[in-house]
Amino acid sequence: MSEKERKAYFGNNFNSPPEVVERCNRIATENVLKQGTSKKGRFIPKNPKKYMGDPTNIIYRSMWEKKVMESLDDNLSVLRWASEEIIIPYISPIDNRRHRYFPDFYVEALSADGTLKKVLIEVKPAAQSQEPKKPERRTKRYINEVMTYGINQAKWKAAEEYCLDKGWDFMILTEKELFKKNSK
């Protein structure tokens, strides 16, 4: 991490002792590697008419999301798609307050039998879709993982109910689905 990147990432902790900076660098690197999703940017579709919303303002928040966007844009079965255009209210288990969930993608596509399928898709690391394993010692990292898992579960339950009401499907894509090797 360059000095400029460190200053931007750590803010007031930039001038901390070297051992603190080293630990923070290690944690930041672990987070990037764990998620594999460090790059953010603006997606420019080849087929802007397929996009439901402003095709000049499509933002990806990870390389995994970008990969899904490229696939949706190129896939002939996909008639229309949107990114973070749908808002679903949910109650957070952390503060018991109402929040807004923006699923990553909404897709309208033709299935193999020619019927129209409507699907909400969330892209997440597999680790965030499974209950964290309890360590011997209760660490801050474990507490954060439990909170993230709980919030994700609340969001996904709300999304499943929303989709059920509309006759849509809800799908969570992890690296297992995104990077599946062909078995042929």
Coordinates of C-alpha atoms in Angstrom, one line a residue:
M1 CA 0.0 0.0 0.0
S2 CA 1.5 3.4 -1.0
E3 CA 1.8 6.2 1.5
K4 CA -1.1 8.1 -0.2
E5 CA -3.4 5.0 -0.2
R6 CA -2.5 4.4 3.5
K7 CA -3.4 8.0 4.4
A8 CA -6.7 7.8 2.6
Y9 CA -7.5 4.4 4.1
F10 CA -6.5 5.0 7.7
G11 CA -7.2 8.7 8.1
N12 CA -6.2 9.9 11.5
N13 CA -4.3 6.7 12.3
F14 CA -1.8 7.5 9.4
N15 CA 0.9 8.7 11.8
S16 CA 0.6 5.7 14.2
P17 CA 3.6 3.8 15.3
P18 CA 5.1 1.4 12.7
E19 CA 3.7 -1.8 14.4
V20 CA 0.2 -0.3 14.3
V21 CA 0.6 0.7 10.7
E22 CA 1.9 -2.8 9.8
R23 CA -1.0 -4.5 11.6
C24 CA -3.5 -2.2 9.8
N25 CA -1.8 -2.9 6.5
R26 CA -2.1 -6.7 7.1
I27 CA -5.8 -6.3 8.1
A28 CA -6.6 -4.2 5.0
T29 CA -4.8 -6.8 2.8
E30 CA -6.6 -9.7 4.4
N31 CA -9.9 -7.9 3.8
V32 CA -9.2 -7.4 0.1
L33 CA -8.0 -11.0 -0.4
K34 CA -10.9 -12.4 1.6
Q35 CA -13.4 -10.6 -0.5
G36 CA -11.5 -10.7 -3.8
T37 CA -13.6 -7.6 -4.6
S38 CA -11.4 -4.6 -4.2
K39 CA -12.0 -2.7 -7.4
K40 CA -14.9 -0.3 -7.9
G41 CA -15.9 1.6 -11.0
R42 CA -18.4 2.6 -13.6
F43 CA -19.7 0.0 -16.0
I44 CA -20.3 0.9 -19.6
P45 CA -22.8 -1.6 -21.2
K46 CA -22.4 -2.7 -24.9
N47 CA -26.3 -3.0 -24.9
P48 CA -27.5 0.1 -23.0
K49 CA -31.1 -0.5 -24.1
K50 CA -31.2 -3.6 -22.0
Y51 CA -30.4 -1.6 -18.9
M52 CA -33.4 -0.4 -16.8
G53 CA -32.3 2.9 -15.5
D54 CA -29.6 5.4 -16.5
P55 CA -27.0 3.4 -18.5
T56 CA -24.4 6.1 -17.9
N57 CA -24.5 5.6 -14.2
I58 CA -24.0 1.9 -13.5
I59 CA -21.6 1.4 -10.6
Y60 CA -20.0 -1.9 -9.7
R61 CA -18.7 -2.2 -6.1
S62 CA -16.5 -5.3 -6.8
M63 CA -14.9 -7.2 -9.6
W64 CA -17.5 -9.9 -9.0
E65 CA -20.3 -7.5 -9.6
K66 CA -18.5 -6.3 -12.8
K67 CA -18.3 -9.9 -14.0
V68 CA -22.1 -10.4 -13.4
M69 CA -22.8 -7.1 -15.3
E70 CA -20.7 -8.2 -18.3
S71 CA -22.6 -11.5 -18.3
L72 CA -26.0 -9.8 -18.1
D73 CA -25.0 -7.4 -20.8
D74 CA -23.8 -10.1 -23.2
N75 CA -26.3 -12.8 -22.5
L76 CA -29.0 -13.0 -25.3
S77 CA -31.5 -14.6 -22.9
V78 CA -31.4 -11.5 -20.7
L79 CA -34.0 -9.0 -21.9
R80 CA -33.6 -6.3 -19.3
W81 CA -31.5 -5.8 -16.1
A82 CA -30.9 -3.2 -13.4
S83 CA -28.3 -2.7 -10.7
E84 CA -29.3 -1.5 -7.2
E85 CA -32.6 0.0 -8.6
I86 CA -35.0 -1.9 -6.3
I87 CA -35.4 -0.9 -2.6
I88 CA -36.6 -3.4 0.0
P89 CA -37.2 -2.4 3.6
Y90 CA -35.9 -4.7 6.3
I91 CA -35.5 -4.7 10.1
S92 CA -31.9 -4.9 11.2
P93 CA -31.3 -7.5 14.0
I94 CA -28.6 -5.2 15.4
D95 CA -30.6 -2.1 16.2
N96 CA -34.2 -3.3 15.5
R97 CA -34.7 -0.4 13.2
R98 CA -36.0 -0.2 9.6
H99 CA -33.3 0.0 6.9
R100 CA -33.3 -0.1 3.1
Y101 CA -31.7 -2.9 1.2
F102 CA -30.7 -2.5 -2.4
P103 CA -30.2 -5.9 -4.0
D104 CA -27.3 -6.0 -6.5
F105 CA -29.3 -7.0 -9.6
Y106 CA -32.8 -7.3 -11.0
V107 CA -33.0 -9.4 -14.1
E108 CA -35.7 -10.3 -16.7
A109 CA -34.7 -13.2 -18.8
L110 CA -36.2 -15.9 -21.0
S111 CA -35.8 -19.4 -19.5
A112 CA -35.0 -22.5 -21.6
D113 CA -38.8 -23.2 -22.1
G114 CA -39.4 -19.6 -23.3
T115 CA -41.1 -18.3 -20.2
L116 CA -40.1 -14.9 -18.7
K117 CA -38.2 -15.2 -15.4
K118 CA -37.7 -12.3 -13.1
V119 CA -34.9 -12.6 -10.6
L120 CA -33.3 -10.6 -7.8
I121 CA -29.6 -11.4 -7.5
E122 CA -27.2 -10.6 -4.6
V123 CA -23.4 -11.1 -5.1
K124 CA -21.6 -11.9 -1.8
P125 CA -18.5 -13.8 -0.6
A126 CA -19.5 -17.3 0.5
A127 CA -18.1 -16.5 4.0
Q128 CA -20.8 -13.9 4.4
S129 CA -23.6 -16.2 3.5
Q130 CA -22.7 -18.9 6.1
E131 CA -22.9 -18.6 9.9
P132 CA -19.4 -17.9 11.2
K133 CA -17.7 -20.6 13.2
K134 CA -17.3 -19.7 16.8
P135 CA -13.6 -19.4 17.8
E136 CA -12.2 -20.4 21.2
R137 CA -11.8 -16.7 22.0
R138 CA -14.5 -14.1 21.2
T139 CA -12.7 -11.6 19.0
K140 CA -13.8 -8.4 17.4
R141 CA -13.4 -10.0 14.0
Y142 CA -15.9 -12.8 15.1
I143 CA -18.3 -10.3 16.4
N144 CA -18.2 -8.3 13.1
E145 CA -18.7 -11.5 11.1
V146 CA -21.7 -12.4 13.3
M147 CA -23.2 -9.0 12.8
T148 CA -22.6 -9.0 9.0
Y149 CA -24.2 -12.5 8.8
G150 CA -27.2 -11.4 10.9
I151 CA -27.8 -8.3 8.8
N152 CA -27.4 -10.3 5.5
Q153 CA -29.9 -12.9 6.8
A154 CA -32.4 -10.1 7.6
K155 CA -31.9 -8.5 4.2
W156 CA -32.3 -11.9 2.4
K157 CA -35.4 -12.9 4.3
A158 CA -37.0 -9.5 3.3
A159 CA -35.9 -10.1 -0.3
E160 CA -37.3 -13.6 -0.4
E161 CA -40.7 -12.3 0.9
Y162 CA -40.6 -9.4 -1.6
C163 CA -39.9 -11.8 -4.4
L164 CA -42.6 -14.3 -3.3
D165 CA -45.2 -11.5 -3.3
K166 CA -44.2 -10.6 -6.9
G167 CA -43.7 -14.1 -8.2
W168 CA -40.0 -13.5 -8.7
D169 CA -37.0 -15.6 -7.7
F170 CA -34.2 -14.6 -5.3
M171 CA -30.6 -15.8 -5.8
I172 CA -27.4 -15.3 -3.9
L173 CA -24.3 -15.7 -6.1
T174 CA -20.9 -16.4 -4.4
E175 CA -17.5 -17.1 -5.7
K176 CA -18.5 -20.8 -5.9
E177 CA -21.1 -20.0 -8.7
L178 CA -19.1 -17.1 -10.3
F179 CA -15.9 -19.1 -10.8
K180 CA -17.3 -22.6 -11.2
K181 CA -15.1 -24.7 -13.5
N182 CA -16.8 -26.5 -16.4
S183 CA -16.9 -30.2 -15.6
K184 CA -16.5 -31.1 -19.3

